[in-house]
Short mmCIF file of C-alpha atoms and ligand atoms in Angstrom, two decimals:
data_model
loop_
_atom_site.label_atom_id
_atom_site.label_comp_id
_atom_site.label_asym_id
_atom_site.label_seq_id
_atom_site.Cartn_x
_atom_site.Cartn_y
_atom_site.Cartn_z
CA MET O 1 0.00 0.00 0.00
CA SER O 2 1.41 3.38 -0.99
CA ARG O 3 1.50 5.95 1.75
CA ILE O 4 -0.73 8.96 1.28
CA VAL O 5 0.45 12.46 2.09
CA TYR O 6 -1.73 15.51 2.53
CA VAL O 7 -0.14 18.55 0.86
CA ASN O 8 -1.97 21.87 0.68
CA GLY O 9 -5.47 20.53 0.16
CA ARG O 10 -4.66 17.32 -1.74
CA TYR O 11 -4.13 13.72 -0.66
CA LEU O 12 -1.32 12.39 -2.85
CA PRO O 13 0.61 9.12 -3.15
CA HIS O 14 3.92 9.57 -1.35
CA ALA O 15 5.94 9.49 -4.57
CA GLU O 16 3.95 12.41 -6.00
CA ALA O 17 3.94 14.53 -2.87
CA GLY O 18 6.42 17.36 -2.38
CA VAL O 19 6.99 20.98 -1.49
CA GLY O 20 8.81 23.67 -3.47
CA VAL O 21 12.56 24.26 -3.44
CA LEU O 22 11.90 27.81 -2.17
CA ASP O 23 9.82 26.59 0.73
CA ARG O 24 10.86 28.48 3.85
CA GLY O 25 10.63 25.34 5.94
CA PHE O 26 13.36 23.81 3.79
CA LEU O 27 15.47 26.97 3.44
CA PHE O 28 15.28 28.39 6.95
CA GLY O 29 13.45 25.96 9.22
CA ASP O 30 10.74 28.66 9.17
CA ALA O 31 8.06 26.15 10.15
CA VAL O 32 6.36 24.52 13.10
CA TYR O 33 4.93 21.06 13.58
CA GLU O 34 2.98 18.66 15.75
CA VAL O 35 3.12 14.91 16.30
CA CYS O 36 0.15 13.07 17.80
CA GLU O 37 -0.15 9.51 18.96
CA VAL O 38 -2.63 7.24 17.16
CA ARG O 39 -4.15 4.27 19.04
CA GLY O 40 -6.81 2.02 17.65
CA GLY O 41 -6.96 4.37 14.64
CA ARG O 42 -7.89 7.31 16.89
CA ILE O 43 -5.89 10.43 17.59
CA ILE O 44 -4.94 10.94 21.23
CA ASP O 45 -5.27 14.41 22.73
CA GLU O 46 -5.91 16.20 19.45
CA ALA O 47 -7.15 19.39 21.12
CA PRO O 48 -3.97 20.21 23.09
CA HIS O 49 -1.87 19.46 20.01
CA VAL O 50 -3.92 21.81 17.84
CA THR O 51 -3.89 24.47 20.58
CA ARG O 52 -0.10 24.19 20.85
CA LEU O 53 0.22 24.42 17.06
CA GLY O 54 -1.82 27.64 17.16
CA ARG O 55 0.47 28.99 19.89
CA SER O 56 3.67 28.03 18.05
CA LEU O 57 2.33 29.75 14.93
CA ALA O 58 1.31 32.88 16.85
CA GLU O 59 4.79 33.08 18.41
CA ILE O 60 6.37 33.20 14.95
CA GLY O 61 3.79 35.66 13.62
CA MET O 62 1.65 33.22 11.62
CA GLU O 63 -2.01 32.40 11.70
CA ILE O 64 -3.41 28.92 11.98
CA PRO O 65 -3.92 27.83 8.33
CA MET O 66 -7.44 26.47 8.88
CA THR O 67 -9.88 26.13 11.74
CA PRO O 68 -9.06 23.57 14.45
CA ALA O 69 -12.06 21.53 13.26
CA ALA O 70 -10.76 21.49 9.66
CA LEU O 71 -7.26 20.59 10.86
CA GLY O 72 -8.78 17.74 12.83
CA ARG O 73 -10.47 16.47 9.66
CA VAL O 74 -7.13 16.52 7.80
CA LEU O 75 -5.43 14.64 10.65
CA ARG O 76 -8.17 11.99 10.81
CA GLU O 77 -8.40 11.59 7.04
CA THR O 78 -4.62 11.13 6.78
CA VAL O 79 -4.75 8.51 9.53
CA ARG O 80 -7.66 6.77 7.79
CA ARG O 81 -6.12 6.79 4.30
CA ASN O 82 -2.87 5.35 5.65
CA ARG O 83 -4.73 2.74 7.71
CA VAL O 84 -2.84 3.67 10.83
CA ASP O 85 -3.89 1.66 13.84
CA LEU O 86 -1.01 2.22 16.26
CA GLY O 87 1.31 4.99 15.19
CA MET O 88 1.76 8.67 14.69
CA VAL O 89 0.36 11.53 12.66
CA PHE O 90 2.55 14.52 11.82
CA LEU O 91 1.49 18.02 10.83
CA GLN O 92 4.04 20.45 9.40
CA VAL O 93 3.25 24.10 8.68
CA SER O 94 5.80 26.38 7.02
CA ARG O 95 5.54 30.06 6.15
CA GLY O 96 5.20 29.02 2.52
CA GLU O 97 7.50 29.69 -0.40
CA CYS O 98 9.73 32.68 -1.07
CA ALA O 99 8.63 34.54 -4.20
CA ARG O 100 10.33 33.18 -7.34
CA SER O 101 11.18 36.73 -8.36
CA LYS O 102 13.21 37.16 -5.18
CA GLY O 103 14.54 33.65 -4.67
CA ARG O 104 16.00 32.82 -1.27
CA ASP O 105 15.04 35.77 0.90
CA PHE O 106 15.15 36.09 4.70
CA TYR O 107 12.31 38.59 4.88
CA PHE O 108 8.81 37.24 5.24
CA PRO O 109 7.01 36.71 1.93
CA GLU O 110 4.29 39.10 0.81
CA GLU O 111 1.05 39.10 2.68
CA GLY O 112 -1.32 36.55 1.23
CA THR O 113 1.45 34.00 0.52
CA PRO O 114 -0.16 30.68 1.44
CA PRO O 115 1.54 28.62 4.16
CA THR O 116 2.62 25.08 3.30
CA LEU O 117 0.63 22.46 5.17
CA VAL O 118 1.71 18.83 5.09
CA CYS O 119 0.23 15.90 7.00
CA THR O 120 1.68 12.38 7.11
CA ALA O 121 0.88 9.33 9.21
CA ARG O 122 2.47 5.97 9.80
CA ASN O 123 2.14 2.82 11.83
CA VAL O 124 4.73 1.86 14.41
CA SER O 125 5.53 -1.68 15.45
CA ARG O 126 3.82 -2.68 18.71
CA THR O 127 6.65 -5.12 19.43
CA THR O 128 9.27 -2.38 19.06
CA ILE O 129 7.41 -0.05 21.42
CA GLU O 130 6.78 -2.77 23.99
CA LYS O 131 10.41 -3.84 23.85
CA ARG O 132 11.55 -0.27 24.56
CA TRP O 133 9.08 0.09 27.42
CA GLY O 134 10.20 -3.25 28.82
CA ALA O 135 13.94 -2.57 28.63
CA GLY O 136 13.97 1.20 29.13
CA ILE O 137 16.55 3.40 27.46
CA ALA O 138 19.96 4.80 28.23
CA VAL O 139 20.39 8.57 28.04
CA LYS O 140 23.44 10.61 27.13
CA THR O 141 23.72 14.19 28.38
CA ILE O 142 24.81 16.92 25.99
CA PRO O 143 25.25 20.69 26.49
CA ASP O 144 22.08 22.50 25.45
CA ASN O 145 23.12 24.52 22.42
CA ARG O 146 19.62 25.28 21.13
CA TRP O 147 18.06 28.71 20.70
CA GLY O 148 16.19 30.63 23.39
CA ARG O 149 12.65 29.67 22.34
CA CYS O 150 12.43 25.94 22.88
CA ASP O 151 8.78 26.47 23.88
CA ILE O 152 7.99 26.88 20.18
CA LYS O 153 7.65 23.54 18.42
CA THR O 154 9.69 24.54 15.41
CA SER O 155 10.94 22.15 12.76
CA MET O 156 14.37 23.77 13.18
CA LEU O 157 15.67 20.56 14.75
CA LEU O 158 19.33 20.34 13.80
CA ALA O 159 20.55 20.49 17.42
CA ALA O 160 18.18 17.63 18.28
CA CYS O 161 19.32 15.56 15.28
CA LEU O 162 22.99 16.00 16.20
CA ALA O 163 22.33 15.23 19.87
CA LYS O 164 20.36 12.10 19.05
CA GLU O 165 23.07 10.93 16.69
CA GLU O 166 25.70 11.45 19.38
CA ALA O 167 23.56 9.55 21.90
CA LYS O 168 23.01 6.73 19.41
CA ALA O 169 26.77 6.40 18.83
CA ASP O 170 27.03 5.78 22.59
CA GLY O 171 24.25 3.20 22.58
CA ALA O 172 21.77 5.62 24.18
CA GLY O 173 18.15 5.95 23.09
CA GLU O 174 17.77 9.64 23.93
CA ALA O 175 19.90 12.72 24.56
CA TRP O 176 19.21 14.98 27.52
CA PHE O 177 20.17 18.61 27.05
CA VAL O 178 21.93 20.25 29.99
CA ASP O 179 22.05 24.00 30.66
CA ALA O 180 25.08 26.09 31.72
CA GLU O 181 24.35 25.33 35.41
CA GLY O 182 24.50 21.58 34.89
CA LYS O 183 20.72 21.20 35.05
CA VAL O 184 18.75 19.07 32.64
CA THR O 185 16.46 21.05 30.36
CA GLU O 186 14.73 18.25 28.43
CA GLY O 187 15.26 15.40 26.01
CA ALA O 188 16.02 15.97 22.34
CA SER O 189 12.42 14.90 21.61
CA SER O 190 10.93 14.40 25.05
CA ASN O 191 10.51 15.93 28.50
CA ALA O 192 12.77 14.68 31.30
CA TRP O 193 11.55 13.45 34.70
CA ILE O 194 12.97 11.88 37.84
CA VAL O 195 11.46 10.31 40.92
CA ASP O 196 13.35 11.57 43.97
CA LYS O 197 14.22 9.62 47.13
CA GLU O 198 10.93 10.72 48.74
CA GLY O 199 8.92 9.44 45.79
CA ARG O 200 8.13 12.93 44.42
CA LEU O 201 7.98 13.44 40.69
CA VAL O 202 10.33 16.15 39.53
CA THR O 203 10.34 17.88 36.15
CA ARG O 204 11.55 21.25 34.91
CA PRO O 205 8.95 24.03 34.96
CA ALA O 206 7.55 25.01 31.57
CA GLY O 207 9.38 28.14 30.44
CA ARG O 208 11.05 29.19 27.21
CA ASP O 209 13.80 26.62 27.71
CA ILE O 210 11.60 23.55 27.19
CA LEU O 211 8.66 22.43 25.12
CA ARG O 212 5.42 22.21 27.05
CA GLY O 213 4.86 18.56 26.16
CA THR O 214 1.33 17.27 25.73
CA ALA O 215 2.32 14.03 27.47
CA ARG O 216 3.94 16.10 30.25
CA MET O 217 0.66 17.96 30.68
CA ARG O 218 -1.39 14.75 30.70
CA LEU O 219 0.97 13.09 33.12
CA ILE O 220 0.50 16.02 35.50
CA ASP O 221 -3.27 15.27 35.33
CA VAL O 222 -2.52 11.62 36.10
CA LEU O 223 -0.39 12.64 39.12
CA LYS O 224 -3.22 14.81 40.44
CA ARG O 225 -5.68 11.96 40.11
CA GLU O 226 -3.30 9.52 41.78
CA LYS O 227 -2.47 12.07 44.50
CA LEU O 228 1.23 11.84 43.73
CA GLU O 229 3.41 14.81 44.54
CA LEU O 230 4.75 16.88 41.66
CA VAL O 231 7.66 19.28 42.02
CA GLU O 232 8.32 21.53 39.05
CA ARG O 233 11.99 22.45 39.37
CA ALA O 234 15.20 21.93 37.45
CA PHE O 235 17.43 19.03 38.52
CA THR O 236 21.11 18.33 37.95
CA VAL O 237 22.58 15.40 36.06
CA GLU O 238 24.08 14.05 39.32
CA GLU O 239 20.71 14.21 41.02
CA ALA O 240 19.14 12.32 38.13
CA GLN O 241 21.88 9.69 38.30
CA SER O 242 21.14 9.03 41.95
CA ALA O 243 17.34 9.30 41.59
CA ARG O 244 15.05 6.41 42.42
CA GLU O 245 13.70 6.41 38.87
CA ALA O 246 13.99 8.46 35.71
CA PHE O 247 11.86 8.57 32.58
CA VAL O 248 10.93 10.66 29.58
CA THR O 249 7.52 11.64 28.27
CA SER O 250 6.38 12.35 24.74
CA ALA O 251 3.26 11.81 22.67
CA THR O 252 4.88 8.81 21.01
CA ALA O 253 6.84 7.26 23.89
CA ILE O 254 4.21 8.10 26.58
CA VAL O 255 6.23 7.27 29.74
CA LEU O 256 9.51 5.64 28.76
CA PRO O 257 11.82 4.51 31.59
CA VAL O 258 15.43 5.71 31.62
CA VAL O 259 17.70 3.03 33.05
CA LYS O 260 21.11 4.64 32.58
CA ILE O 261 22.42 8.19 32.38
CA ASP O 262 25.93 8.66 30.97
CA GLY O 263 26.68 5.02 31.73
CA ARG O 264 25.45 5.14 35.34
CA PRO O 265 22.54 2.83 36.17
CA ILE O 266 19.44 4.44 37.70
CA GLY O 267 18.12 2.60 40.76
CA ASN O 268 18.76 -1.09 40.15
CA GLY O 269 19.27 -0.47 36.42
CA ALA O 270 15.80 -1.72 35.43
CA PRO O 271 12.67 0.30 34.56
CA GLY O 272 11.15 1.78 37.70
CA ALA O 273 7.87 0.50 39.09
CA LEU O 274 6.29 3.96 39.29
CA SER O 275 7.24 4.79 35.69
CA GLU O 276 5.63 1.54 34.57
CA ARG O 277 2.49 2.20 36.57
CA LEU O 278 2.18 5.74 35.20
CA ARG O 279 2.50 4.47 31.65
CA ALA O 280 -0.10 1.79 32.26
CA ILE O 281 -2.70 4.31 33.46
CA PHE O 282 -1.78 7.23 31.15
CA HIS O 283 -4.50 6.44 28.62
CA GLU O 284 -7.20 6.41 31.29
CA ILE O 285 -6.89 10.20 31.25
CA ALA O 286 -5.72 11.08 27.72
CA VAL O 287 -8.58 12.08 25.42
CA VAL O 288 -9.29 9.59 22.63
CA GLY O 289 -10.59 11.16 19.43
CA GLU O 290 -13.20 9.97 16.95
CA ARG O 291 -12.41 7.92 13.93
N1 LIG D 1 10.54 18.27 24.15
C1 LIG D 1 10.95 18.25 22.88
C2 LIG D 1 12.19 19.00 22.50
C3 LIG D 1 10.22 17.54 21.92
O1 LIG D 1 10.64 17.52 20.64
C4 LIG D 1 9.07 16.81 22.31
C5 LIG D 1 8.30 16.05 21.34
O2 LIG D 1 8.60 15.97 20.18
C6 LIG D 1 8.69 16.85 23.66
C7 LIG D 1 9.43 17.59 24.55
C8 LIG D 1 7.46 16.11 24.13
O3 LIG D 1 6.29 16.75 23.65
P1 LIG D 1 4.96 15.92 23.48
O4 LIG D 1 4.67 15.33 24.81
O5 LIG D 1 3.94 16.92 23.09
O6 LIG D 1 5.21 14.89 22.43
#
C-alpha cells in the first residue's frame, strides 16, 4: 500500500507529494509542527496538540492555516487513508514559499502567501514499542546549544538531530540537554523526569527553555488523580543519576523509563515500578478522538 500524504489541500501518493525548493521550511526551518499519537486508529489528545500548534504559529507571527475543526479532519483523514492503527500523525506548517522573483530571501514573503501544510501518518511496530518500554533506554547528556525559544515547536531541529546521533553512537536511546548550570532542560524529543528519594515526581517548569509537552501535561493530570506529589523544578545530572527512577515523556513514547544516564545505572538499572504504573494508566486520562 502506498503511503498517502496531505499537501496543501490534496491527498497524494507519497511518490507524487512534495513541497517547493523555495519553501521556507526547507530553506530556513521557518516552520512549526505537531506529532500526535494514534491508538486504535484514533488520535490521542488532538485538542492540546492543535492548541499548541496555534500557539507556536502565533509566536512566529503566523495564523493557523485552517480552523481547528478542519485541521482535525485533515489529521483523521490522513490517519484513515494510511490505515494507521497504532502509530503517529505529523502536521508540518511552514511560512510558505519565497517569491520566485526574489529567490531565497530572509524577509517574510508578501502578505497573502499561502503557508505550506503537510500531514503524514504511519504505523509503528507494537513489538518495538513494547520492547523499549520493557527494557527502558539509556540517556546521554549533551550541552544544550539550542536557541532561546524551545517552547515553540519549530521544525528547526538540527541540534536535536545532532544530539540524538551522538547519543546513538554511545548506545543511548535519547539525549538529555543540559544548561550552563549543569541542570537538565529536556530530552532531544521528550521531557525529562525523575522520581526523587521521597517518591516525588520532579520535572523542569515550563518556560522558554523547554517544550510544554502534551504528554507532560497529561501526566500532570494523572499525578493529580493519583495524589502523587509533583515538584516543578530543574534538577542536575548528578541528582538524576542518583534518583530512584527516571523517565521521559512524549506523545509517542508516553512514559519511557530511563535506566542509565551517561553510563550510570538508575536505581537497580531496570525500569522503575512507578514509571511503569504511570504508563499503564496514562491512557485512562488522555482524550481519545473519533475515527
Ligand atoms: N521536548 C521536545 C524538545 C520535543 O521535541 C518533544 C516532542 O517531540 C517533547 C518535549 C514532548 O512533547 P509531546 O509530549 O507533546 O510529544
